[in-house]
């Protein structure tokens, strides 16, 4: 069984920043999985697909299976993801059923998301707003964080919640 710290929130809410701080402070190894890494390395480039909409379900099913594969092989994970598509949570609920999950929701005000998105310059303008209005709906988090709070305080809160044994996550609700 592996431990999966699942960081969830809109684009620009602070998932990658928190993941990096968690790994700095954790005192134990976590493998950080995010599609950002595939995109930023050039390994995955949606613009190259003649029919990305058609290819998208297969790409993400593969990503989800890879996450479960790493966890199944005993790797503790920090997973950064956005559940913006119907069926993804259910797919991951099945794939991660045998693992400990800490489901962390990052709530960041829309104005901050838009400011960050504009400042970054490498995100599609409007993605954050699109996520903001829907991405937290119906989810049960184990911890909810303010994405504008100090990242060290947020990391401390997450690490303090990693009790052994971990209660069954709201992710599976
Ligand atoms: N707690 C924070 N306070 C202030 N700025 C922050 C905080 N967390 C993140 N940021 C800034 O917000 C921007 C987006 O952060 P980050 O890349 O961590 O978001 P993300 O949720 O991983 O985004 P995406 O899903 O688009 O990859 C960065 O410029 C980062 O420096």
Tab-separated table of C-alpha atoms and ligand atoms in Angstrom:
chain	number	residue	atom	x	y	z
A	1	UNK	CA	0.000	0.000	0.000
A	2	UNK	CA	1.255	3.484	-0.842
A	3	UNK	CA	0.432	6.939	0.430
A	4	UNK	CA	-1.015	9.347	-2.128
A	5	UNK	CA	-1.175	13.036	-1.260
A	6	UNK	CA	-3.612	14.306	-3.864
A	7	UNK	CA	-3.372	18.078	-4.437
A	8	UNK	CA	-6.486	19.342	-6.158
A	9	UNK	CA	-7.461	22.806	-7.306
A	10	UNK	CA	-7.807	25.029	-10.357
A	11	UNK	CA	-4.947	25.932	-12.640
A	12	UNK	CA	-2.701	28.461	-10.814
A	13	UNK	CA	-4.163	27.601	-7.399
A	14	UNK	CA	-0.697	26.624	-6.134
A	15	UNK	CA	-0.490	22.830	-6.477
A	16	UNK	CA	3.064	22.660	-7.874
A	17	UNK	CA	4.337	25.215	-5.391
A	18	UNK	CA	2.862	23.261	-2.495
A	19	UNK	CA	4.148	19.955	-3.901
A	20	UNK	CA	7.691	21.323	-3.971
A	21	UNK	CA	7.426	22.619	-0.389
A	22	UNK	CA	6.007	19.314	0.819
A	23	UNK	CA	8.882	17.405	-0.734
A	24	UNK	CA	11.391	19.798	0.843
A	25	UNK	CA	9.893	19.385	4.297
A	26	UNK	CA	8.654	15.794	4.310
A	27	UNK	CA	11.879	14.076	5.370
A	28	UNK	CA	10.898	11.067	3.278
A	29	UNK	CA	10.720	10.475	-0.465
A	30	UNK	CA	7.610	11.314	-2.440
A	31	UNK	CA	7.363	10.889	-6.186
A	32	UNK	CA	5.663	13.982	-7.626
A	33	UNK	CA	3.350	13.126	-10.529
A	34	UNK	CA	1.732	15.787	-12.685
A	35	UNK	CA	0.918	16.059	-16.351
A	36	UNK	CA	2.860	19.350	-16.192
A	37	UNK	CA	6.045	17.287	-16.200
A	38	UNK	CA	5.052	15.468	-19.381
A	39	UNK	CA	4.078	18.742	-21.039
A	40	UNK	CA	7.084	20.744	-19.858
A	41	UNK	CA	9.548	18.055	-20.940
A	42	UNK	CA	7.955	17.933	-24.391
A	43	UNK	CA	7.036	14.281	-23.925
A	44	UNK	CA	3.382	15.214	-24.328
A	45	UNK	CA	2.240	17.927	-26.718
A	46	UNK	CA	-1.525	18.110	-27.264
A	47	UNK	CA	-0.992	20.449	-30.242
A	48	UNK	CA	0.617	17.607	-32.173
A	49	UNK	CA	-2.497	15.434	-32.102
A	50	UNK	CA	-4.645	15.831	-35.227
A	51	UNK	CA	-7.685	15.061	-33.056
A	52	UNK	CA	-6.761	15.933	-29.453
A	53	UNK	CA	-10.376	15.743	-28.291
A	54	UNK	CA	-10.521	12.177	-29.548
A	55	UNK	CA	-7.123	11.285	-28.074
A	56	UNK	CA	-7.699	12.998	-24.707
A	57	UNK	CA	-9.588	10.155	-22.945
A	58	UNK	CA	-6.852	7.661	-23.803
A	59	UNK	CA	-4.101	10.001	-22.665
A	60	UNK	CA	-5.701	10.621	-19.293
A	61	UNK	CA	-6.693	6.979	-18.749
A	62	UNK	CA	-3.028	6.206	-19.345
A	63	UNK	CA	-1.966	8.870	-16.861
A	64	UNK	CA	-4.362	7.521	-14.238
A	65	UNK	CA	-3.130	3.964	-14.812
A	66	UNK	CA	0.465	5.198	-14.490
A	67	UNK	CA	-0.366	6.873	-11.163
A	68	UNK	CA	-1.880	3.618	-9.911
A	69	UNK	CA	1.072	1.680	-11.298
A	70	UNK	CA	3.563	3.746	-9.315
A	71	UNK	CA	1.449	3.492	-6.175
A	72	UNK	CA	0.944	-0.249	-6.674
A	73	UNK	CA	4.704	-0.708	-6.870
A	74	UNK	CA	5.005	0.924	-3.449
A	75	UNK	CA	5.930	4.491	-4.334
A	76	UNK	CA	4.476	7.187	-2.081
A	77	UNK	CA	3.122	9.943	-4.275
A	78	UNK	CA	2.285	13.584	-4.400
A	79	UNK	CA	-0.281	13.679	-7.178
A	80	UNK	CA	-1.190	17.012	-8.683
A	81	UNK	CA	-4.253	16.863	-10.879
A	82	UNK	CA	-7.478	18.619	-11.855
A	83	UNK	CA	-10.604	16.449	-11.909
A	84	UNK	CA	-12.331	18.477	-14.603
A	85	UNK	CA	-13.865	15.631	-16.555
A	86	UNK	CA	-16.835	13.444	-15.561
A	87	UNK	CA	-15.726	9.935	-14.696
A	88	UNK	CA	-12.155	10.722	-13.683
A	89	UNK	CA	-12.766	10.631	-9.954
A	90	UNK	CA	-14.642	7.327	-10.276
A	91	UNK	CA	-11.798	5.893	-12.374
A	92	UNK	CA	-9.208	6.951	-9.801
A	93	UNK	CA	-11.374	5.753	-6.899
A	94	UNK	CA	-11.160	2.242	-8.349
A	95	UNK	CA	-7.482	2.478	-9.288
A	96	UNK	CA	-6.398	3.854	-5.898
A	97	UNK	CA	-8.844	1.858	-3.751
A	98	UNK	CA	-6.144	-0.104	-1.952
A	99	UNK	CA	-4.025	2.952	-1.095
A	100	UNK	CA	-4.039	5.623	1.581
A	101	UNK	CA	-5.127	8.929	0.080
A	102	UNK	CA	-5.013	12.388	1.628
A	103	UNK	CA	-7.250	14.557	-0.540
A	104	UNK	CA	-6.213	18.202	-0.325
A	105	UNK	CA	-8.360	20.975	-1.822
A	106	UNK	CA	-6.700	24.274	-2.707
A	107	UNK	CA	-9.187	27.141	-2.662
A	108	UNK	CA	-7.831	30.309	-4.230
A	109	UNK	CA	-9.938	33.398	-4.960
A	110	UNK	CA	-10.703	33.995	-8.619
A	111	UNK	CA	-8.964	37.382	-8.614
A	112	UNK	CA	-5.715	35.773	-7.406
A	113	UNK	CA	-6.000	32.975	-9.964
A	114	UNK	CA	-6.476	35.446	-12.781
A	115	UNK	CA	-3.585	37.602	-11.595
A	116	UNK	CA	-1.296	34.566	-11.406
A	117	UNK	CA	-2.415	33.250	-14.763
A	118	UNK	CA	-1.680	36.581	-16.439
A	119	UNK	CA	1.713	36.875	-14.704
A	120	UNK	CA	2.783	33.345	-15.660
A	121	UNK	CA	2.251	33.820	-19.367
A	122	UNK	CA	2.429	30.057	-20.021
A	123	UNK	CA	-1.184	29.140	-19.296
A	124	UNK	CA	-4.240	29.595	-21.513
A	125	UNK	CA	-5.994	32.719	-20.241
A	126	UNK	CA	-9.378	31.699	-18.880
A	127	UNK	CA	-8.377	28.185	-17.762
A	128	UNK	CA	-8.303	29.197	-14.105
A	129	UNK	CA	-11.715	30.872	-14.272
A	130	UNK	CA	-13.179	27.877	-16.068
A	131	UNK	CA	-11.858	25.521	-13.367
A	132	UNK	CA	-12.741	27.886	-10.519
A	133	UNK	CA	-16.481	27.670	-11.075
A	134	UNK	CA	-16.708	23.889	-11.135
A	135	UNK	CA	-13.650	22.068	-9.931
A	136	UNK	CA	-14.470	21.780	-6.218
A	137	UNK	CA	-18.156	20.928	-6.702
A	138	UNK	CA	-19.299	17.782	-4.937
A	139	UNK	CA	-15.861	16.822	-3.587
A	140	UNK	CA	-15.101	15.853	0.013
A	141	UNK	CA	-11.608	16.948	0.968
A	142	UNK	CA	-9.600	15.675	3.913
A	143	UNK	CA	-7.971	19.092	4.189
A	144	UNK	CA	-8.979	22.386	2.634
A	145	UNK	CA	-6.287	25.027	2.182
A	146	UNK	CA	-6.304	28.692	1.250
A	147	UNK	CA	-4.157	28.901	-1.873
A	148	UNK	CA	-3.058	32.420	-0.941
A	149	UNK	CA	-1.812	31.405	2.529
A	150	UNK	CA	1.885	30.980	3.225
A	151	UNK	CA	3.058	27.860	1.431
A	152	UNK	CA	5.143	26.774	4.416
A	153	UNK	CA	2.079	26.948	6.697
A	154	UNK	CA	0.063	24.958	4.174
A	155	UNK	CA	2.783	22.330	3.867
A	156	UNK	CA	2.965	22.033	7.665
A	157	UNK	CA	-0.796	21.449	7.798
A	158	UNK	CA	-0.633	18.720	5.172
A	159	UNK	CA	2.309	16.966	6.819
A	160	UNK	CA	0.611	17.145	10.220
A	161	UNK	CA	-2.392	15.364	8.712
A	162	UNK	CA	-0.315	12.383	7.573
A	163	UNK	CA	-1.203	10.271	10.559
A	164	UNK	CA	-0.556	6.556	10.652
A	165	UNK	CA	-3.026	4.981	10.137
A	166	UNK	CA	-4.712	7.519	7.878
A	167	UNK	CA	-8.518	7.591	8.122
A	168	UNK	CA	-10.353	6.548	4.946
A	169	UNK	CA	-10.189	9.531	2.612
A	170	UNK	CA	-13.145	11.642	1.564
A	171	UNK	CA	-11.804	11.060	-1.941
A	172	UNK	CA	-13.582	7.702	-1.878
A	173	UNK	CA	-16.914	9.173	-0.691
B	1	LIG	N1	0.717	30.445	-1.562
B	1	LIG	C1	1.042	31.228	-2.584
B	1	LIG	N2	1.172	32.552	-2.421
B	1	LIG	C2	1.497	33.363	-3.458
B	1	LIG	N3	1.716	32.919	-4.730
B	1	LIG	C3	1.616	31.604	-4.952
B	1	LIG	C4	1.276	30.688	-3.900
B	1	LIG	N4	1.234	29.449	-4.425
B	1	LIG	C5	1.534	29.578	-5.732
B	1	LIG	N5	1.768	30.868	-6.050
B	1	LIG	C6	2.132	31.378	-7.377
B	1	LIG	O1	1.044	31.109	-8.261
B	1	LIG	C7	1.516	30.698	-9.532
B	1	LIG	C8	0.918	29.344	-9.880
B	1	LIG	O2	1.373	28.402	-8.919
B	1	LIG	P1	1.485	26.855	-9.243
B	1	LIG	O3	2.291	26.616	-10.470
B	1	LIG	O4	1.947	26.208	-7.993
B	1	LIG	O5	-0.045	26.506	-9.543
B	1	LIG	P2	-0.671	25.143	-10.091
B	1	LIG	O6	-1.934	24.944	-9.329
B	1	LIG	O7	0.333	24.053	-10.023
B	1	LIG	O8	-0.996	25.518	-11.588
B	1	LIG	P3	-1.250	24.573	-12.884
B	1	LIG	O9	-2.373	23.643	-12.549
B	1	LIG	O10	-1.619	25.551	-13.951
B	1	LIG	O11	0.032	23.860	-13.162
B	1	LIG	C9	3.048	30.682	-9.456
B	1	LIG	O12	3.522	31.878	-10.022
B	1	LIG	C10	3.323	30.641	-7.959
B	1	LIG	O13	4.531	31.276	-7.620
